[in-house]
Short mmCIF file of C-alpha atoms in Angstrom, two decimals:
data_model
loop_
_atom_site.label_atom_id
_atom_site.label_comp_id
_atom_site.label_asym_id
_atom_site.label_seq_id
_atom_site.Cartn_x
_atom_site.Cartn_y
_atom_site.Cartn_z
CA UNK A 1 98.01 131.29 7.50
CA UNK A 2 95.94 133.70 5.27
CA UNK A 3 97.28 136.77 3.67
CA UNK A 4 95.19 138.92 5.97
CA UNK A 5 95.90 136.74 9.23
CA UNK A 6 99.75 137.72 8.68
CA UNK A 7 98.94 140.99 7.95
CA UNK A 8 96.55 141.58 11.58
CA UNK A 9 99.38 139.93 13.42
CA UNK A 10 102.12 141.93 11.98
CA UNK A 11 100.06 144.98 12.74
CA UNK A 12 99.32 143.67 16.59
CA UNK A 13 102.86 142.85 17.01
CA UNK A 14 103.98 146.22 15.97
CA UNK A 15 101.26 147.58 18.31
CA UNK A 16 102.48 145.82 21.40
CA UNK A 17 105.75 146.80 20.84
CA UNK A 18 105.82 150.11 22.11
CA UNK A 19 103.96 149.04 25.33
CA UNK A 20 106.25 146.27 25.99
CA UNK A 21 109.18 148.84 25.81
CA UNK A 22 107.71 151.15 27.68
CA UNK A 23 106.83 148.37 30.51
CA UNK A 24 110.31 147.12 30.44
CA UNK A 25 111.38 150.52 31.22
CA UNK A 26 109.36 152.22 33.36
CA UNK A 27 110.83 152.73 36.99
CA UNK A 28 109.67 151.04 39.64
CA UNK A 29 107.58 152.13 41.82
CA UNK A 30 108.36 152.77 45.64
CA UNK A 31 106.28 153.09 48.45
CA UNK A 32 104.65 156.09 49.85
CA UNK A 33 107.29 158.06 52.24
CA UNK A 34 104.96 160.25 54.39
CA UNK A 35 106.61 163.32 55.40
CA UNK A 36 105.83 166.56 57.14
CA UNK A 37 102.26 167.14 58.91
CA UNK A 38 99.41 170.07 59.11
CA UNK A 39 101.27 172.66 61.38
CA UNK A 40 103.47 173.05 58.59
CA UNK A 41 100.61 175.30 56.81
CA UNK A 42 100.96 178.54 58.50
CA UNK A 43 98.12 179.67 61.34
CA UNK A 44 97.55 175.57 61.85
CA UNK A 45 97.84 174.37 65.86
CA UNK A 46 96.88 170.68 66.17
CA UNK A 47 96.52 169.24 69.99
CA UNK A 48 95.36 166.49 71.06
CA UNK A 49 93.70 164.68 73.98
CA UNK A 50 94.31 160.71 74.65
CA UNK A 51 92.66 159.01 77.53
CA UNK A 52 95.05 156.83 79.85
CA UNK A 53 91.61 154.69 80.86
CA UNK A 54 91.22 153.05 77.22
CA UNK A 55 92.23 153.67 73.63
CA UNK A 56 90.22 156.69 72.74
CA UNK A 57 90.31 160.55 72.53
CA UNK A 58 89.87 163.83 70.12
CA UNK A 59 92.01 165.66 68.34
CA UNK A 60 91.72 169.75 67.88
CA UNK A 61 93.02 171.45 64.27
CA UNK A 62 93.31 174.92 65.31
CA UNK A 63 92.90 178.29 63.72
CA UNK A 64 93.15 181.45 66.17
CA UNK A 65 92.78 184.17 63.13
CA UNK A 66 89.65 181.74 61.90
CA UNK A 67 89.76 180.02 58.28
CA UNK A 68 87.14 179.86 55.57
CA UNK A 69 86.00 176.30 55.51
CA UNK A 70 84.63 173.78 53.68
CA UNK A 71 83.02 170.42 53.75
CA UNK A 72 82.14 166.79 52.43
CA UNK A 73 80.76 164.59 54.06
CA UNK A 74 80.55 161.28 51.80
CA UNK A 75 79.80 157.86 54.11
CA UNK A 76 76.08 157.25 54.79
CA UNK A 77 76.56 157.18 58.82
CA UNK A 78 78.09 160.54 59.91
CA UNK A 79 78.18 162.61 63.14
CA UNK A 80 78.80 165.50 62.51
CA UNK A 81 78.21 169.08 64.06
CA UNK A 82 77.44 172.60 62.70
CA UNK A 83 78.70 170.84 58.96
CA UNK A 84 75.55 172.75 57.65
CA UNK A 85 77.12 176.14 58.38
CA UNK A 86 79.93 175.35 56.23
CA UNK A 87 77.83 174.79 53.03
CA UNK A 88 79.09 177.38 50.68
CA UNK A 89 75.33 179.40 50.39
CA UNK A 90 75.42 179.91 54.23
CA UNK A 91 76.76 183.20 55.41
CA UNK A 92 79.44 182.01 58.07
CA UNK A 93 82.35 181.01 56.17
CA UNK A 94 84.98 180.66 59.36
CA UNK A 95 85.87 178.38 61.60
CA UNK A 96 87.66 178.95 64.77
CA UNK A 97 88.87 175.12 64.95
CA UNK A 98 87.53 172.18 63.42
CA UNK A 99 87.54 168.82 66.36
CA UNK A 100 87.71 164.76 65.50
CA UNK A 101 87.11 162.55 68.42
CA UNK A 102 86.50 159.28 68.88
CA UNK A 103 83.54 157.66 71.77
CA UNK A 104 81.17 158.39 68.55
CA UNK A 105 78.18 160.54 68.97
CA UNK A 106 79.63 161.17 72.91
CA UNK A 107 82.51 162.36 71.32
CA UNK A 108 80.47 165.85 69.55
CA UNK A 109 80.57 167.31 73.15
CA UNK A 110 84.37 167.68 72.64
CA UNK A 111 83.53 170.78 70.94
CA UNK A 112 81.98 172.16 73.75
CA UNK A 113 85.12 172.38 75.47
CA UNK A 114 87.12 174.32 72.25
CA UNK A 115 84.29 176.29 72.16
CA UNK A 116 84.98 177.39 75.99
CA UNK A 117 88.59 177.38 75.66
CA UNK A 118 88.44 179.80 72.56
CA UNK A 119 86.29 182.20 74.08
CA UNK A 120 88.06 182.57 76.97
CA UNK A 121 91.71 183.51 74.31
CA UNK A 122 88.89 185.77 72.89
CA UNK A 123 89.04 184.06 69.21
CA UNK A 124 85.57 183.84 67.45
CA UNK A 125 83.30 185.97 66.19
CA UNK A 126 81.97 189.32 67.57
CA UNK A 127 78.64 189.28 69.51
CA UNK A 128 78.28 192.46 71.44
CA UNK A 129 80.30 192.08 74.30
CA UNK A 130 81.18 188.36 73.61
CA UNK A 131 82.34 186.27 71.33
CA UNK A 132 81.41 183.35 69.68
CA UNK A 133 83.65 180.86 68.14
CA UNK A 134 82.90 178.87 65.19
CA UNK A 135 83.87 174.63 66.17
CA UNK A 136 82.69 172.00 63.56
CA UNK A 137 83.18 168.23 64.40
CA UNK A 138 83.17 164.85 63.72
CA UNK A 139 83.50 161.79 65.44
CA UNK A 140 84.00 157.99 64.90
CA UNK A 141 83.23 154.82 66.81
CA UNK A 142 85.67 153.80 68.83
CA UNK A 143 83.42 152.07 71.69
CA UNK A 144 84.08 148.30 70.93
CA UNK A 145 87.39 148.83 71.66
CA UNK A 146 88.40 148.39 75.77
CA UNK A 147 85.65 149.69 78.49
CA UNK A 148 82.80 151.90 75.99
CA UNK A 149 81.63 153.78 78.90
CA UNK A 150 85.11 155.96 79.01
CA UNK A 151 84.98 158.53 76.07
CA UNK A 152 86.09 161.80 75.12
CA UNK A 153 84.04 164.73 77.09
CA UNK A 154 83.65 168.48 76.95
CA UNK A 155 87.13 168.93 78.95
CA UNK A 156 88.73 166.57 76.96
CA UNK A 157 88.25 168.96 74.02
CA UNK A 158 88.92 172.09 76.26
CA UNK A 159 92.31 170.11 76.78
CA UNK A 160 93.46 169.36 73.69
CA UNK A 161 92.54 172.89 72.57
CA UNK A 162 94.85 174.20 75.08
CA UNK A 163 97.39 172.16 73.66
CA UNK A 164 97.44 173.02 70.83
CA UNK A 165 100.69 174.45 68.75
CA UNK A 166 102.35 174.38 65.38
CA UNK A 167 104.76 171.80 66.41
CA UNK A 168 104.60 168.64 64.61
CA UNK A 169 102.08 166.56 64.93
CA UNK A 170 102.49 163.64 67.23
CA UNK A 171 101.17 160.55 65.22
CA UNK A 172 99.84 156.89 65.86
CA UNK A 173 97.35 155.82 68.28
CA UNK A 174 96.93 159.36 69.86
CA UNK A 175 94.16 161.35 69.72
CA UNK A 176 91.06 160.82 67.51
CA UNK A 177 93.37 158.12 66.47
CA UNK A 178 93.95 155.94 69.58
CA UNK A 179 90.72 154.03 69.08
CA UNK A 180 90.92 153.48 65.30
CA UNK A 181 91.03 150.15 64.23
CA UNK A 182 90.90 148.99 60.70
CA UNK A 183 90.26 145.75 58.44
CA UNK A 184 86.53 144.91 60.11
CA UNK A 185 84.90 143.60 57.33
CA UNK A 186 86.28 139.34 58.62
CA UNK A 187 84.84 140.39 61.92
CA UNK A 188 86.65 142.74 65.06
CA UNK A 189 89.07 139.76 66.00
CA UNK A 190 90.57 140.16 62.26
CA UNK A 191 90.74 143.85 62.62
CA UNK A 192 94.62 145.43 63.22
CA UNK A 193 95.15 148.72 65.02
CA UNK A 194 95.58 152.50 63.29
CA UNK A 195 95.45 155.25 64.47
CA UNK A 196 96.27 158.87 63.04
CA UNK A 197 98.18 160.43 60.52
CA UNK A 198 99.36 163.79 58.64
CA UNK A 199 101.43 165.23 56.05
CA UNK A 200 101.93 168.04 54.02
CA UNK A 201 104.19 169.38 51.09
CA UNK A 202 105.13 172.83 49.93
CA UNK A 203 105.97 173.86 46.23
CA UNK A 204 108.05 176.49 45.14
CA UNK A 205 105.30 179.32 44.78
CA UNK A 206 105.40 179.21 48.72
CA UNK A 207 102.02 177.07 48.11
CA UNK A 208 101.98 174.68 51.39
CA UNK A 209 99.49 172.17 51.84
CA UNK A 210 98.59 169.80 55.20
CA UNK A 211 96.43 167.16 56.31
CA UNK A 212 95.74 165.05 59.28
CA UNK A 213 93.47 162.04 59.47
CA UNK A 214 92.05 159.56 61.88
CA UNK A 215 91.17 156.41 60.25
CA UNK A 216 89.02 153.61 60.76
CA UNK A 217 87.92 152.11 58.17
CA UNK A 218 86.06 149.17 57.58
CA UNK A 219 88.34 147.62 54.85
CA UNK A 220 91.96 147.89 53.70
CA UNK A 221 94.67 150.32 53.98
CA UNK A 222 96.82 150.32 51.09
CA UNK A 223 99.85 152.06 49.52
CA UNK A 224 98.53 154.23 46.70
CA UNK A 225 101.92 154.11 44.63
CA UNK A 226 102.17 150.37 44.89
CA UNK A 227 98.77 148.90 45.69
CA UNK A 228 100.60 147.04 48.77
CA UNK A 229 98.00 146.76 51.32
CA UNK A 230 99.35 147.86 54.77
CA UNK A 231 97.28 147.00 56.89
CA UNK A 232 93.76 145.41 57.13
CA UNK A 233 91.71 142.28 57.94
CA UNK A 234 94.33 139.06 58.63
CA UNK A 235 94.04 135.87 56.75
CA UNK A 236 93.16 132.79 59.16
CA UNK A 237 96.63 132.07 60.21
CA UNK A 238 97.34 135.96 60.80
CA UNK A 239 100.51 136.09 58.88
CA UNK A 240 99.32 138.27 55.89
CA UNK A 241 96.23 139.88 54.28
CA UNK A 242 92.70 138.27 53.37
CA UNK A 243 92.67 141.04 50.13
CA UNK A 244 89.08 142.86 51.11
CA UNK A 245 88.71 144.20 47.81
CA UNK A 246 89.36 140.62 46.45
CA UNK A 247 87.10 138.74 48.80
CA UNK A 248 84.21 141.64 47.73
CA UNK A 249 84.40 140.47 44.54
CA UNK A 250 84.44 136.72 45.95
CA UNK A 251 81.17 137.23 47.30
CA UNK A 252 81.66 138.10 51.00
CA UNK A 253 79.45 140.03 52.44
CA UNK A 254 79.77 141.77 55.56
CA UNK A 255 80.89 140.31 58.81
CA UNK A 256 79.65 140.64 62.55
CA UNK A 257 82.32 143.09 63.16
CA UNK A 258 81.80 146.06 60.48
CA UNK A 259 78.56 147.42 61.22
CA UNK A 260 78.49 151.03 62.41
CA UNK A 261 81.80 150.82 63.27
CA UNK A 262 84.09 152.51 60.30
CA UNK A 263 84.81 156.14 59.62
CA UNK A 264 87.47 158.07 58.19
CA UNK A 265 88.15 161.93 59.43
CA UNK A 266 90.28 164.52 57.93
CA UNK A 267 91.03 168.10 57.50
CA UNK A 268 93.22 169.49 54.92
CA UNK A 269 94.66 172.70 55.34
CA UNK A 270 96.42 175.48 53.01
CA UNK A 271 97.95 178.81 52.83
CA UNK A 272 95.46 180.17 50.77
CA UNK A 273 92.58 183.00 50.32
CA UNK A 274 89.61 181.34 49.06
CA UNK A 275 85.98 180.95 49.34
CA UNK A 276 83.72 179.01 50.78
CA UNK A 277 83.00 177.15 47.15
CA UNK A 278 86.45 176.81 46.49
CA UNK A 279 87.15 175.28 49.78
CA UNK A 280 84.38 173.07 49.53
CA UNK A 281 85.46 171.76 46.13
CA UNK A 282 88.56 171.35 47.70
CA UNK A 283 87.21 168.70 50.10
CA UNK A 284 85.52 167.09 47.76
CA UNK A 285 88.37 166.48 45.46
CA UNK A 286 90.36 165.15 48.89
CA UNK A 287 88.13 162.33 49.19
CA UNK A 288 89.80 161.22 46.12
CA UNK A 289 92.83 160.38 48.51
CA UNK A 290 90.99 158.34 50.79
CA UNK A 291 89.62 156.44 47.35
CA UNK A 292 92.92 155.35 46.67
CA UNK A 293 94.03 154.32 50.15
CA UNK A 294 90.69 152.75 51.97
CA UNK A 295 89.09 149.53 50.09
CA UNK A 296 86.36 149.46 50.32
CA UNK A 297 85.70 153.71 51.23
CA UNK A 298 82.37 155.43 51.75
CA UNK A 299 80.12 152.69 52.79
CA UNK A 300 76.67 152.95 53.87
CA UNK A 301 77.80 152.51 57.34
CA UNK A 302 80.57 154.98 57.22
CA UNK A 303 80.82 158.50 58.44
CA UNK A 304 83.28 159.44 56.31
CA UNK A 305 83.96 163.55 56.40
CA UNK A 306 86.90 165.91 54.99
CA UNK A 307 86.87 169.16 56.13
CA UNK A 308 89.24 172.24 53.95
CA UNK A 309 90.91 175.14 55.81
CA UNK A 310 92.07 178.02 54.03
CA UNK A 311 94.40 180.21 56.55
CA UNK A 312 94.54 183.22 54.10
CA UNK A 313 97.62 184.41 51.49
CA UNK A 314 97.73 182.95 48.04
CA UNK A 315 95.00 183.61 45.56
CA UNK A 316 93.15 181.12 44.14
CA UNK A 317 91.62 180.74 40.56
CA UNK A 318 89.52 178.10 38.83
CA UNK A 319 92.84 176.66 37.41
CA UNK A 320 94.89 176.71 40.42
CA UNK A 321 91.89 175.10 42.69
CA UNK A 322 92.19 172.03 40.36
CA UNK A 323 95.68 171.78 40.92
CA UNK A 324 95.11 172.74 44.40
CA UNK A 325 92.55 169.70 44.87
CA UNK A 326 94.75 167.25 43.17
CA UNK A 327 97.49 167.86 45.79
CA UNK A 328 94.70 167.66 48.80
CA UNK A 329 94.05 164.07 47.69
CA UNK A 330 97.62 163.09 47.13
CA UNK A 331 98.51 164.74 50.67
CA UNK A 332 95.85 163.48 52.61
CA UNK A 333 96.28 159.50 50.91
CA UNK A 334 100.06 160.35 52.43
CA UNK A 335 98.90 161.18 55.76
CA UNK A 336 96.46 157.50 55.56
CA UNK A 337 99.70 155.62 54.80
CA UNK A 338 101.53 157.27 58.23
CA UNK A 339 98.02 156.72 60.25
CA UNK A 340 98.56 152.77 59.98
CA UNK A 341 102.25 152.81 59.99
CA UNK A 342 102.47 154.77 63.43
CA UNK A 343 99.54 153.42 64.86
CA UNK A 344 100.67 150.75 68.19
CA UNK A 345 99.27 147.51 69.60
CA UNK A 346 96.01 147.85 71.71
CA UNK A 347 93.36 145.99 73.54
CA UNK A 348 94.32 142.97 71.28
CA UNK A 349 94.50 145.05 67.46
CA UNK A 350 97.80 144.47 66.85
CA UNK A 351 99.52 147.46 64.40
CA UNK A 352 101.67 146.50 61.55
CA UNK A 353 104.94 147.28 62.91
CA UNK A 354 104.18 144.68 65.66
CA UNK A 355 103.00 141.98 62.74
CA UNK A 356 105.38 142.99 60.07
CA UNK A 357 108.19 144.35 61.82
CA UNK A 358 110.39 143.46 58.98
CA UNK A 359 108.10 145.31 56.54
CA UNK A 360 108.78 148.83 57.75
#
C-alpha cells in the first residue's frame, strides 16, 4: 500500500470513529405514546356525530368566544368551505367552530347545522339584531365504505355541535373518523381501518397546544420516532405491510382503490393571541406532522387541510411562532399515531389492534 493510501485510510478511520461511537451509544428509540387531546387547550369543545346506519359522521371543534384562524390546504382534491375567509388579507379573522365530516362533498352541509345551533347560543358575529357565526369545513370520502347513500347532514352537524364539551376527546372510528380507511394505494380490499385521533402537550410557560385529526390517507401510517409503519396496505397473505413508500420507488403506480378517495383533516389549537398570519403559518408548518406520519401525503387526489385556532392569552413573536409551529407538527403527527391505533374493525377494514393485537 502507498504512502498516501495509508495515510487516507488512517484519516477515514479516525473519521468514522466518532460516528461509530456515537451510534453505539445513542438510545434507542421508542414509539410514539400519544397522550392528551384538543379540549385540553382552553375555550376548545370537540363533539361529535357517528351514524349507527354505516361507518361515517362529522366531527365539530368548538370555540364559543370565537378564535382567529388559519389555514392550509395542501392535497390537490379538497372540499372545503368558507377556507377563503381565513386567508390572512381577508378581514374576518374568527371562527365560531371549525367542522370535519365524512360522506365527502354531502358532508359540507354539516356546517349548516353548527351554524344553526350557534346562533341559536347567540355565538357569532354581530349583524343588527342577529348574529352570524363564522363555520369553516372540510370533508373526506368516506362513501365506498358500507351503503354511500347514508351520510352526514345538516342535523348531524347541529348534533354534534350540541355535544360538544371540553371533555376528552373520544377517539377511533367516531366521528369524521368512523369512515376513514387507510393503505389504498394495493386497491380498497388491502386497505385497514382508522379513524380519528388527538393530542396535545403543555410546557411550563402555561403554553398548551392540541390537535385532532381524521385520517384517510391513501398510503401508510407510520411511527415518526421509529419509522414502524402502523398501519397501511397488507402484503398478499395479510400478515404484515407491503412498504408503500418502498413499492413507489418499485414502480407501482396507483391501484383501483386510491382514486379520490384519501384525505387527511386536522385542526390544531393553542392558548395563544395571534394573527391571522401567524396562525396561518402555523398550519402550514403542521403539515410537517402529517409529512412524517402519511407516505405517501399530499397527493393530487388528496384533500388534505389543517386548520390553526388561536383561543387568545399568550403573545406571540416571530421567534416563538417557529417554536410554536414546530410543536403543531410534532402534536398533530401524535394525534395520526392514536387515529390508527384507536380506530376498530368495519365493513371488512380491519384496524391494527384486530391484526396485530400483540403489537399494541
Amino acid at each position: 500500500m502507498s504512502t498516501s493510501s495509508s495515510r487516507r485510510t488512517l484519516l477515514q478511520s479516525a473519521a468514522a470513529a466518532p460516528l461509530a461511537a456515537s451510534m453505539a451509544t445513542a438510545p434507542e428509540r421508542s414509539r410514539v405514546q400519544p397522550k392528551g387531546s384538543i379540549t385540553d387547550v382552553p375555550g376548545v369543545e370537540v363533539g361529535h356525530w357517528t351514524s349507527t346506519r354505516r361507518p361515517t359522521g362529522c366531527t365539530v371543534v368548538l370555540t364559543r368566544e370565537g378564535a382567529v384562524a388559519g389555514v392550509d390546504v395542501r392535497g390537490g382534491g379538497p372540499g372545503t368551505r368558507e377556507t377563503d375567509l381565513l386567508r390572512p388579507e381577508r378581514t374576518i379573522e374568527r371562527a365560531h367552530a371549525v367542522v370535519l365530516s365524512g360522506g365527502s362533498a354531502f358532508g359540507l352541509a354539516t356546517a349548516d347545522g353548527v351554524m344553526r345551533y350557534l346562533e341559536e347560543i347567540g355565538v357569532g358575529f354581530r349583524a343588527g339584531a342577529t348574529v352570524v357565526p363564522i363555520v369553516p369545513a372540510a370533508i373526506l370520502y368516506d362513501l365506498g365504505l358500507g351503503d354511500g347513500s347514508i351520510r352526514p347532514t345538516a342535523e348531524s352537524g347541529y348534533q354534534a355541535a350540541k355535544g360538544a364539551s371540553s371533555q376528552a376527546v373520544p377517539q377511533g372510528s367516531v366521528g369524521a373518523g368512523a369512515g376513514a380507511t387507510v393503505g389504498k394505494l394495493l386497491g380498497a380490499g388491502r386497505s385497514m381501518k382508522s379513524g380519528l385521533g388527538s393530542a396535545s402537550l403543555e410546557l411550563p410557560d402555561g403554553l398548551v397546544i392540541g390537535a385532532v385529526v381524521a385520517v384517510n390517507a391513501l398510503g401508510d401510517v407510520v411511527d415518526p420516532e421509529t419509522n414502524e409503519i402502523l398501519a397501511g396496505a397488507l402484503n398478499e397473505d395479510e400478515n404484515g405491510f407491503a412498504d408503500v413508500a418502498r413499492r413507489i420507488r418499485e414502480g407501482l403506480g396507483l391501484g383501483a382503490g386510491g382514486r379520490l378517495q384519501n384525505t387527511t383533516l386536522g385542526v390544531v389549537a393553542a392558548n395563544v393571541d395571534w394573527t391571522q398570519a401567524q396562525a396561518t403559518k402555523v398550519a402550514q408548518m403542521a403539515h410537517d406532522g402529517l409529512a412524517r406520519t402519511i407516505r405517501p401525503v399530499h397527493m393530487p387526489f388528496d384533500g388534505d387541510t389543517v386548520f390553526a385556532l388561536g383561543t387568545g392569552g399568550l403573545k406571540v413573536d416571530t421567534a416563538k411562532l417557529g417554536l410554536l409551529g414546530a410543536l403543531a407538527a410534532d402534536v398533530l403527527g401524535h394525534a395520526v399515531v392514536a387515529a390508527v391505533l384507536q380506530a376498530t374493525t368495519a365493513e371488512g377494514r380491519r384496524a391494527r389492534r384486530d391484526l396485530f393485537p400483540d403489537n399494541e
